[in-house]
Amino acid sequence: MGMTIIEKILARASGAAKVSPGDLVSVRVDTVVMFDNNFLPNIWREILKLDDPKKLVVVFDHRVPASDIPSAISHQNGRRFVEKFSIERFHDVGPKQGICHVLVADHAYALPGTVLVCSDSHTCSAGAFNCAARGVGAPDIMYAATKGETWYRVGETVRYQLEGALSPAVSMKDVFLHIAETYGEHTNTNVEYGGPALSNLSINARRTLATMSAELSAEFATFEADEVLLDYVRARNPAPFEAQAPDADAKYADVRTIKLDEMEPLVALPDTVLNNSRPVAEVAGERIDQAFIGSCANGTLDDLTVAAKVVAGRRVSPKVRLIVTPGSQTIYREAVSKGIIATLIEAGAVITNPTCGACSGGHLGVLGPNETCITASTRNFKGRMGDPSARIFMASPATVAASALKGAIADPSEFLR
Amino acid sequence: MKITGKVWKFGDNINTDLILPMKIYFLTPQEQTRYVFEANRPGWADEVEAGDIIIGGRNFGMGSSRPAARSLKNLGIGCLLADSINGLFYRNCVNWGFPALEIPGVDAAFDEGDTAEISFDDFGVRNVTTGAHLDGIAMPDQLLKIFKAGGIYPLLEAQGLIAPPA
Ligand code: SF4
């Protein structure tokens, strides 16, 4: 029996000819990404020895520029660490700022066929790069940084075969909501994405689906590599790599076909995305106080572009705060030069600097009691973005932008023909 | 190693924001324990006693990588049992030396207030109240070693790789 993509990457990294579901494997780690939360005083322990400083990437993203004193201290701890070990790949507040998973994409730090660890749960984002990447705990990062290895339990894999192409008002966020609605949680199971539709999907679109896979409670989420991906990586990172394709006789727990043409705009109701989405028409008219477009899943140039298209020449409802957070300074600069930021501002959006911000309820756009928000970020858990009584609906950037215009949840189709 | 305690039940898809909400992210680990399940079960953190046991349904601990397992440990919870545990949360249980076992069927086998007896030698659980017995999914030796060392920090500290707490 052959292996799935993730089994092949883990086999290679553990030096085994084959790994199978049920195995516990120790693997060599190629890239370790650390971010500001790792350096918070209530979790940070000073590292005395590193396995290899060249493997490290250090990013400040959750609360930047520092929103409070503990965050400022975490940044100080991080800067001292970077200096002590002369770490080159460092993204401080400034021109290289951004959300860690977005920077991993911008700079192709995640190489196909390799292993990347980061203690943020949306690390599966780098699965779009055919990379074995998943969230681990903060102590795992200490282990990987000092010993150069980590462990994984190998789970079974569900394969999603993507076919066809999306219509203009539908995005990969809707595809994710469809998967979460139809199939629910994937605890202890990997997901693998591939199929003929890949060639129709930008790297950004793939990243949205890979990133959101954390919300399926999946283990690893891994995409097949195609020429588009390989060209993207080679243009940004000169390091050698070997992409992994699934064996023809790979064993899957299930193979599910997703026809992109049949997808429609969906909205997840508050508190969870698992088995909890409705077609936008069924929730349309629900009044909102805040609309948010951003995060590691939906702060890409594609996302800002579609939001600008929806609001161009129109006005955000005076009762709604539309907050837009680009995923990185690189994306922000591109959006400025393309006129996207100007369009959004003219319509009444507030543009914030790249940061996690409102996504994690840490700063910038925290919700008050009983408020209603529609978000194109990653999570709608109770209390995630502020007060636990606030209701958080989740949808695509297009649906969020359309809702901001109407002051209530709205179908984006009329703006995107 | 055996753990016995009174059972509290929480159901499916319990997420990490419920265990460790962002608004208390900067408090000390001990202070953070006062807010465990504040949003879905206000007052519980004051009611629960050291050695009590949490039973979840499917997908316990979904969500972020934040040290939520550390809060359960610091609150004095004796053990977490669930039909299935989110992979990242399971790692963090091992990382922080907090006892956790996946036991398919455990949610249905217990009522709140029952007494559970868990063995980390054969990874089984007995409902002392009803007499029912279930087999859990074994924790691999390699992880048992980290868990028994008290988690990753004590392990790395003993090897001179990280400094003791500041
Ligand atoms: S943007 Fe949100 S989901 Fe992504 S890393 Fe930041 S807090 Fe986590």
XYZ file of C-alpha atoms and ligand atoms in Angstrom:
591
model
C 0.000 0.000 0.000
C 1.334 3.433 -0.903
C 1.537 6.617 1.136
C -0.356 9.909 1.170
C 1.522 13.227 0.789
C 1.887 13.754 4.516
C 2.989 10.170 5.119
C 5.701 10.585 2.491
C 6.997 13.847 3.963
C 7.043 12.416 7.488
C 8.703 9.185 6.309
C 11.474 11.161 4.646
C 11.945 13.432 7.666
C 12.083 10.510 10.076
C 14.459 8.459 7.938
C 11.928 5.634 7.595
C 11.028 3.890 4.351
C 7.369 3.958 5.320
C 5.092 5.421 7.973
C 1.484 4.401 8.556
C -1.485 5.631 10.593
C -0.976 4.766 14.246
C 2.810 5.328 14.161
C 4.523 7.824 16.410
C 7.405 9.384 14.471
C 10.366 11.565 15.481
C 11.254 13.885 12.625
C 14.001 16.361 11.812
C 12.651 19.890 11.652
C 13.645 22.180 8.749
C 12.080 25.478 9.865
C 11.075 26.824 13.291
C 8.834 29.914 13.338
C 8.568 31.817 16.624
C 6.170 34.701 17.256
C 5.532 37.269 19.984
C 3.349 35.026 22.153
C 6.320 32.659 22.564
C 8.174 35.480 24.316
C 5.427 36.530 26.755
C 6.695 36.609 30.339
C 4.179 33.976 31.489
C 5.514 31.384 29.026
C 9.006 32.345 27.830
C 12.074 30.488 29.091
C 15.446 31.724 27.995
C 17.020 29.396 25.424
C 20.650 28.545 26.213
C 21.542 26.569 23.073
C 19.993 26.427 19.605
C 20.165 23.499 17.232
C 20.702 25.809 14.236
C 19.937 29.575 14.158
C 19.543 29.392 10.351
C 16.402 27.301 10.793
C 14.689 30.022 12.768
C 12.228 32.713 11.751
C 11.131 35.248 14.390
C 7.979 37.320 13.892
C 6.001 39.761 16.015
C 2.374 39.674 14.913
C -0.311 39.080 17.494
C -0.190 42.586 18.994
C 1.878 44.984 16.870
C 2.924 47.679 17.390
C 2.835 46.662 21.049
C -0.652 47.326 22.392
C 0.186 46.966 26.077
C 3.110 46.433 28.422
C 3.217 42.596 28.422
C 3.341 42.676 24.582
C 6.119 45.257 24.676
C 8.055 43.010 27.047
C 7.526 40.013 24.754
C 8.996 42.058 21.890
C 11.980 43.018 24.052
C 12.554 39.358 24.966
C 12.304 38.450 21.285
C 14.762 41.128 20.149
C 17.287 40.011 22.782
C 16.907 36.427 21.587
C 17.382 37.410 17.926
C 20.504 39.371 18.797
C 21.992 36.677 21.016
C 21.812 34.041 18.275
C 22.243 36.411 15.283
C 18.971 35.250 13.709
C 18.674 36.690 10.217
C 15.049 35.978 9.350
C 13.536 38.471 11.776
C 10.292 40.403 11.246
C 10.134 43.204 13.801
C 7.622 46.053 13.744
C 8.568 47.891 10.544
C 8.977 47.273 6.822
C 8.980 43.464 7.063
C 6.083 43.260 9.520
C 3.235 40.799 9.052
C 1.303 37.820 10.389
C 3.645 34.840 10.709
C 1.751 32.516 8.332
C 1.470 35.275 5.754
C 5.207 35.981 5.962
C 5.915 32.271 5.599
C 4.000 32.542 2.311
C 5.386 35.938 1.187
C 8.957 34.668 1.566
C 8.341 30.965 0.812
C 9.941 29.944 4.100
C 7.854 26.768 3.885
C 9.537 24.578 1.302
C 7.680 21.711 -0.380
C 8.428 18.322 1.138
C 9.921 19.771 4.354
C 8.828 20.059 8.009
C 7.946 23.429 9.568
C 6.902 23.963 13.187
C 5.288 26.990 14.769
C 3.222 27.134 17.905
C 0.298 28.909 16.320
C -2.664 26.681 15.558
C -2.997 28.006 11.990
C 0.471 26.812 10.993
C -1.317 24.339 8.688
C -1.483 27.424 6.442
C 1.917 26.334 5.069
C 0.308 23.080 3.979
C -0.583 24.998 0.806
C 3.148 24.717 0.039
C 3.211 20.912 0.183
C 4.908 21.342 3.555
C 4.327 19.281 6.719
C 3.245 22.145 8.948
C 0.847 22.110 11.842
C 0.333 23.959 15.096
C 2.220 22.658 18.098
C 2.506 23.964 21.650
C 4.908 26.657 22.855
C 7.021 24.030 24.695
C 7.254 22.050 21.417
C 8.902 25.103 19.876
C 11.511 25.134 22.621
C 12.100 21.439 21.957
C 12.361 21.855 18.179
C 14.586 24.949 18.418
C 17.024 23.361 20.862
C 17.023 19.765 19.618
C 16.143 20.159 15.931
C 13.395 17.572 16.106
C 9.805 16.951 17.101
C 7.265 14.121 17.225
C 3.978 13.435 15.469
C 1.275 10.823 15.800
C 0.465 9.725 12.255
C -3.267 9.851 11.592
C -5.350 8.636 8.691
C -5.850 10.980 5.734
C -9.028 12.209 4.065
C -8.501 13.360 0.488
C -10.484 16.262 -0.956
C -10.519 16.162 -4.726
C -11.210 19.676 -6.036
C -12.883 19.969 -9.432
C -14.132 22.830 -11.597
C -13.847 26.561 -10.954
C -15.431 29.089 -8.572
C -17.937 31.679 -9.727
C -17.024 35.348 -9.059
C -18.956 35.815 -5.782
C -17.692 32.553 -4.262
C -14.280 32.044 -2.651
C -12.296 29.320 -0.953
C -13.679 30.581 2.368
C -17.095 29.402 1.176
C -15.566 26.083 0.126
C -14.116 25.727 3.608
C -17.483 26.542 5.220
C -19.088 23.922 2.958
C -16.573 21.274 4.074
C -16.997 22.190 7.767
C -20.783 22.193 7.375
C -20.958 18.895 5.508
C -18.246 16.831 7.159
C -17.777 18.436 10.606
C -14.661 17.860 12.663
C -11.675 15.833 11.443
C -10.030 15.181 14.823
C -6.840 13.093 14.570
C -7.209 12.957 10.776
C -5.090 14.646 8.108
C -6.635 16.340 5.111
C -5.086 16.353 1.650
C -6.188 18.702 -1.120
C -5.605 18.191 -4.812
C -7.299 17.572 -8.112
C -7.771 19.300 -11.455
C -9.175 22.534 -9.941
C -5.782 23.362 -8.464
C -4.643 25.028 -11.671
C -7.570 27.476 -11.348
C -6.623 28.441 -7.792
C -4.135 31.140 -6.822
C -1.632 30.461 -4.049
C -3.657 32.868 -1.897
C -6.863 30.912 -2.493
C -5.121 27.663 -1.580
C -3.737 29.306 1.559
C -7.203 30.306 2.722
C -8.368 26.685 2.613
C -5.161 25.299 4.126
C -5.253 27.864 6.955
C -8.920 27.307 7.749
C -8.305 23.566 8.015
C -7.211 24.176 11.616
C -10.912 24.772 12.265
C -11.711 21.242 11.095
C -9.541 20.119 14.021
C -7.487 18.369 11.354
C -3.914 17.294 12.036
C -1.938 18.167 8.889
C -3.558 19.845 5.866
C -1.421 19.377 2.777
C -1.832 20.438 -0.841
C -0.426 18.729 -3.887
C 2.380 20.679 -5.535
C 1.911 21.883 -9.111
C 3.995 24.069 -11.430
C 2.294 27.241 -10.181
C 3.423 26.442 -6.646
C 6.930 25.363 -7.605
C 7.465 28.553 -9.642
C 6.131 30.664 -6.758
C 8.561 29.052 -4.308
C 11.590 29.151 -6.617
C 11.042 32.868 -7.241
C 11.267 33.575 -3.499
C 13.596 31.066 -1.891
C 16.743 29.660 -3.498
C 17.024 26.665 -1.119
C 16.691 23.188 -2.655
C 13.623 21.039 -1.932
C 11.816 17.954 -3.110
C 8.027 18.130 -3.376
C 6.061 15.003 -2.477
C 3.130 13.590 -4.447
C 0.794 10.903 -3.126
C 1.425 7.345 -4.321
C -1.101 6.058 -6.849
C -2.160 3.389 -4.350
C -2.141 5.669 -1.284
C -4.636 4.583 1.360
C -7.204 7.205 2.365
C -9.834 7.076 5.101
C -12.141 8.655 2.523
C -11.965 10.474 -0.823
C -14.470 13.317 -1.245
C -15.055 15.298 -4.408
C -15.786 19.023 -4.116
C -17.244 20.600 -7.248
C -16.254 24.252 -7.057
C -18.919 25.272 -9.618
C -21.620 24.122 -7.190
C -20.376 26.191 -4.240
C -22.341 29.239 -3.040
C -21.708 32.021 -0.498
C -22.202 30.605 3.010
C -22.298 32.166 6.466
C -21.335 30.345 9.668
C -23.586 31.136 12.613
C -21.953 32.228 15.897
C -19.750 30.050 18.148
C -18.545 27.329 15.750
C -18.047 26.589 12.071
C -18.665 22.858 12.518
C -22.023 21.822 11.025
C -23.192 25.390 11.527
C -23.322 27.241 8.163
C -26.265 28.461 6.099
C -26.612 29.854 2.574
C -26.253 33.637 2.835
C -29.903 34.180 1.813
C -31.074 32.443 5.014
C -29.156 34.835 7.270
C -29.438 37.952 5.133
C -30.872 40.966 6.966
C -29.202 40.147 10.298
C -28.013 43.582 11.526
C -24.299 43.994 12.260
C -22.168 46.454 14.231
C -18.762 45.464 12.910
C -17.349 43.833 9.787
C -13.775 42.537 9.733
C -11.561 41.476 6.839
C -8.112 40.255 7.786
C -6.153 37.451 9.524
C -3.732 34.848 8.244
C -6.560 33.246 6.253
C -8.104 36.294 4.592
C -5.707 39.220 4.678
C -4.234 38.474 1.240
C -4.068 40.753 -1.775
C -6.854 38.676 -3.390
C -9.055 39.330 -0.351
C -8.429 43.080 -0.313
C -8.996 43.183 -4.069
C -12.404 41.531 -3.897
C -13.441 43.708 -0.934
C -12.481 46.831 -2.913
C -14.450 45.588 -5.912
C -17.560 45.203 -3.754
C -17.355 48.607 -2.072
C -15.953 50.631 -5.003
C -17.997 53.812 -5.467
C -20.321 52.904 -2.575
C -20.492 53.770 1.128
C -20.191 51.553 4.178
C -23.333 51.820 6.317
C -22.879 54.590 8.915
C -23.967 52.070 11.570
C -21.112 49.667 10.721
C -17.380 49.741 11.430
C -15.599 48.037 8.514
C -12.070 47.141 9.645
C -9.583 45.882 7.069
C -6.198 44.492 8.113
C -3.693 43.517 5.394
C -1.745 40.352 6.272
C 1.706 41.895 5.805
C 3.487 45.124 4.901
C 4.265 43.607 1.483
C 0.553 43.080 0.833
C -0.231 46.532 2.251
C 2.310 48.189 -0.099
C 0.956 46.331 -3.134
C -2.614 47.230 -2.193
C -1.593 50.885 -1.919
C 0.136 50.908 -5.290
C -2.866 49.257 -6.974
C -5.288 51.828 -5.548
C -7.107 49.172 -3.507
C -6.497 50.897 -0.193
C -7.752 54.222 -1.572
C -10.969 52.544 -2.770
C -11.548 50.963 0.620
C -10.890 54.190 2.504
C -13.148 56.195 0.176
C -15.944 53.748 0.942
C -15.470 54.289 4.658
C -13.304 51.347 5.716
C -10.707 51.721 8.451
C -7.375 50.225 7.385
C -5.146 49.012 10.210
C -1.505 48.044 10.079
C -0.735 44.333 9.515
C -1.273 42.374 12.761
C -3.548 39.641 14.091
C -5.539 42.411 15.733
C -9.283 41.888 15.779
C -8.960 38.206 14.794
C -7.808 37.205 18.259
C -9.613 39.934 20.162
C -6.241 41.081 21.455
C -6.431 44.683 20.256
C -7.806 46.819 17.391
C -11.528 46.259 17.066
C -12.489 44.361 20.206
C -16.263 43.677 20.438
C -18.393 44.988 23.280
C -21.320 43.261 25.057
C -24.149 42.076 22.768
C -22.543 43.419 19.592
C -22.804 41.546 16.314
C -19.852 41.089 13.970
C -19.389 39.390 10.631
C -15.811 38.363 10.122
C -13.610 37.013 7.363
C -11.032 35.756 9.845
C -10.452 32.304 11.246
C -12.584 31.793 14.344
C -16.034 32.636 15.650
C -15.757 31.020 19.080
C -17.761 32.587 21.881
C -15.696 35.455 23.321
C -13.024 35.134 20.626
C -13.162 38.747 19.469
C -14.154 40.391 22.740
C -17.087 40.110 25.131
C -18.570 36.580 25.324
C -22.068 37.962 24.680
C -21.004 39.323 21.270
C -22.177 37.244 18.289
C -19.648 36.430 15.572
C -20.808 35.304 12.119
C -18.151 34.133 9.646
C -18.085 34.501 5.871
C -15.887 35.337 2.876
C -14.321 38.795 2.406
C -16.871 39.462 -0.367
C -19.819 38.658 1.900
C -18.325 40.702 4.740
C -17.818 43.704 2.433
C -21.347 43.436 1.036
C -22.724 43.210 4.584
C -20.784 46.304 5.627
C -22.465 48.256 2.823
C -25.970 47.134 3.767
C -25.555 47.306 7.539
C -26.821 43.747 7.695
C -25.626 40.376 6.432
C -25.927 40.434 2.636
C -25.257 38.355 -0.466
C -22.223 39.670 -2.413
C -23.450 38.273 -5.741
C -25.065 41.510 -6.925
C -21.680 43.293 -6.653
C -19.595 40.595 -8.337
C -21.063 39.463 -11.606
C -0.181 5.204 38.218
C -3.870 5.424 39.213
C -6.110 8.487 39.404
C -9.539 8.524 41.105
C -11.917 11.464 41.179
C -15.345 12.964 40.766
C -16.555 13.555 37.212
C -17.623 16.820 35.547
C -18.988 16.595 32.012
C -18.557 19.119 29.186
C -19.748 17.547 25.913
C -18.393 17.860 22.356
C -16.117 20.446 20.715
C -14.915 22.256 23.834
C -12.512 24.955 22.593
C -9.400 26.540 24.080
C -10.897 30.056 24.205
C -13.366 28.696 26.782
C -10.520 27.318 28.931
C -8.121 30.256 28.575
C -9.871 33.398 27.253
C -7.789 36.117 25.598
C -8.824 38.793 28.101
C -6.749 37.121 30.851
C -3.860 36.120 28.609
C -1.313 38.183 30.486
C -2.160 37.067 34.023
C 0.126 34.643 35.810
C -0.588 30.959 35.125
C -2.088 30.588 38.617
C -4.370 33.619 38.186
C -5.539 32.306 34.799
C -7.107 29.247 36.426
C -9.915 31.365 37.919
C -11.343 31.915 34.413
C -11.502 28.315 33.174
C -14.915 27.794 31.497
C -16.084 31.209 32.690
C -18.000 31.830 29.431
C -19.852 28.489 29.261
C -20.031 27.530 32.956
C -19.646 30.600 35.189
C -18.471 29.864 38.726
C -17.236 26.353 37.901
C -13.577 27.127 38.588
C -14.514 27.903 42.206
C -16.686 24.820 42.581
C -14.308 22.199 41.200
C -11.981 20.502 43.671
C -8.422 19.273 43.340
C -8.377 15.770 41.893
C -11.724 16.086 40.065
C -11.947 14.685 36.562
C -13.156 16.322 33.334
C -14.964 14.203 30.755
C -15.485 15.554 27.260
C -17.126 14.136 24.166
C -15.553 14.401 20.733
C -12.846 16.870 19.716
C -12.006 18.192 23.179
C -9.614 21.166 23.108
C -10.161 22.330 19.541
C -8.726 25.750 18.792
C -5.554 27.571 19.597
C -2.157 26.430 20.819
C -2.400 28.596 23.945
C -1.355 26.814 27.161
C -4.930 25.875 28.125
C -3.836 22.426 29.338
C -1.545 24.198 31.794
C -4.589 25.963 33.268
C -6.368 22.629 33.824
C -3.243 21.256 35.474
C -2.805 24.329 37.683
C -6.461 24.186 38.650
C -5.676 20.773 40.110
C -7.744 18.695 37.660
C -6.772 15.053 38.146
C -7.255 13.922 34.575
C -9.015 14.681 31.279
C -10.901 11.885 29.523
C -12.662 12.335 26.196
C -13.988 10.317 23.278
C -11.414 12.170 21.169
C -8.961 14.966 21.912
C -7.815 17.584 19.393
C -4.256 16.700 18.317
C -2.766 20.044 19.308
C -4.485 19.994 22.698
C -3.257 16.426 23.292
C 0.315 17.585 22.564
C -0.090 20.365 25.074
C -1.326 17.929 27.727
C 1.890 15.954 27.201
C 3.937 19.180 27.026
C 2.673 20.436 30.368
C 2.595 17.046 32.097
C -1.201 17.026 32.429
C -2.843 13.546 32.425
C -5.173 13.102 29.430
C -6.524 9.986 27.730
C -8.669 9.326 24.687
C -11.280 6.716 25.553
C -13.898 6.122 22.849
C -17.328 5.870 24.515
C -16.309 7.546 27.770
C -18.804 10.403 27.419
C -21.764 7.998 27.312
C -20.397 5.806 30.114
C -20.438 8.511 32.784
C -22.950 10.849 34.356
C -21.836 14.014 36.067
C -20.990 13.288 39.691
C -19.945 9.656 39.073
C -16.524 8.574 40.292
C -13.906 7.527 37.728
C -10.785 5.469 38.313
C -8.119 5.718 35.624
C -5.024 3.588 35.231
C -1.999 4.917 33.347
C -0.547 1.384 33.417
C -3.142 -0.203 31.128
C -4.909 3.029 30.011
C -8.320 1.793 31.161
C -11.038 3.604 33.069
C -13.627 2.223 35.501
C -16.844 3.937 36.431
C -16.745 3.238 40.169
C -20.396 4.312 40.488
C -21.794 1.911 37.861
C -18.996 -0.659 37.569
C -18.558 -0.128 33.796
C -15.035 -0.517 32.361
C -13.610 0.969 29.156
C -10.248 0.663 27.392
C -8.455 3.853 26.433
C -5.952 4.558 23.668
C -2.460 3.888 25.010
C -0.009 6.761 25.346
C 3.208 5.829 23.474
C 6.281 5.267 25.712
C 8.101 8.267 24.258
C 5.260 10.587 25.273
C 4.795 8.880 28.614
C 8.424 9.753 29.332
C 7.866 13.481 28.631
C 4.613 13.421 30.590
C 6.231 11.713 33.581
C 9.142 14.192 33.547
C 6.462 16.840 34.247
C 6.442 18.069 30.648
C 8.941 19.532 28.199
C 10.285 22.434 30.264
C 11.666 20.276 33.117
C 13.119 17.923 30.497
C 14.956 20.662 28.541
C 16.024 22.362 31.741
C 17.640 19.150 33.000
C 19.559 18.941 29.710
C 20.881 22.494 30.054
C 19.013 23.713 26.951
C 16.756 26.282 28.612
C 17.150 28.421 31.732
C 15.143 27.832 34.916
C 12.116 30.126 35.427
C 13.252 33.754 35.750
S -4.511 36.115 12.332
Fe -5.795 35.141 13.854
S -5.720 32.969 13.401
Fe -4.058 33.945 12.277
S -2.271 33.740 13.584
Fe -3.214 35.697 14.073
S -4.645 35.297 15.766
Fe -4.088 33.333 14.855
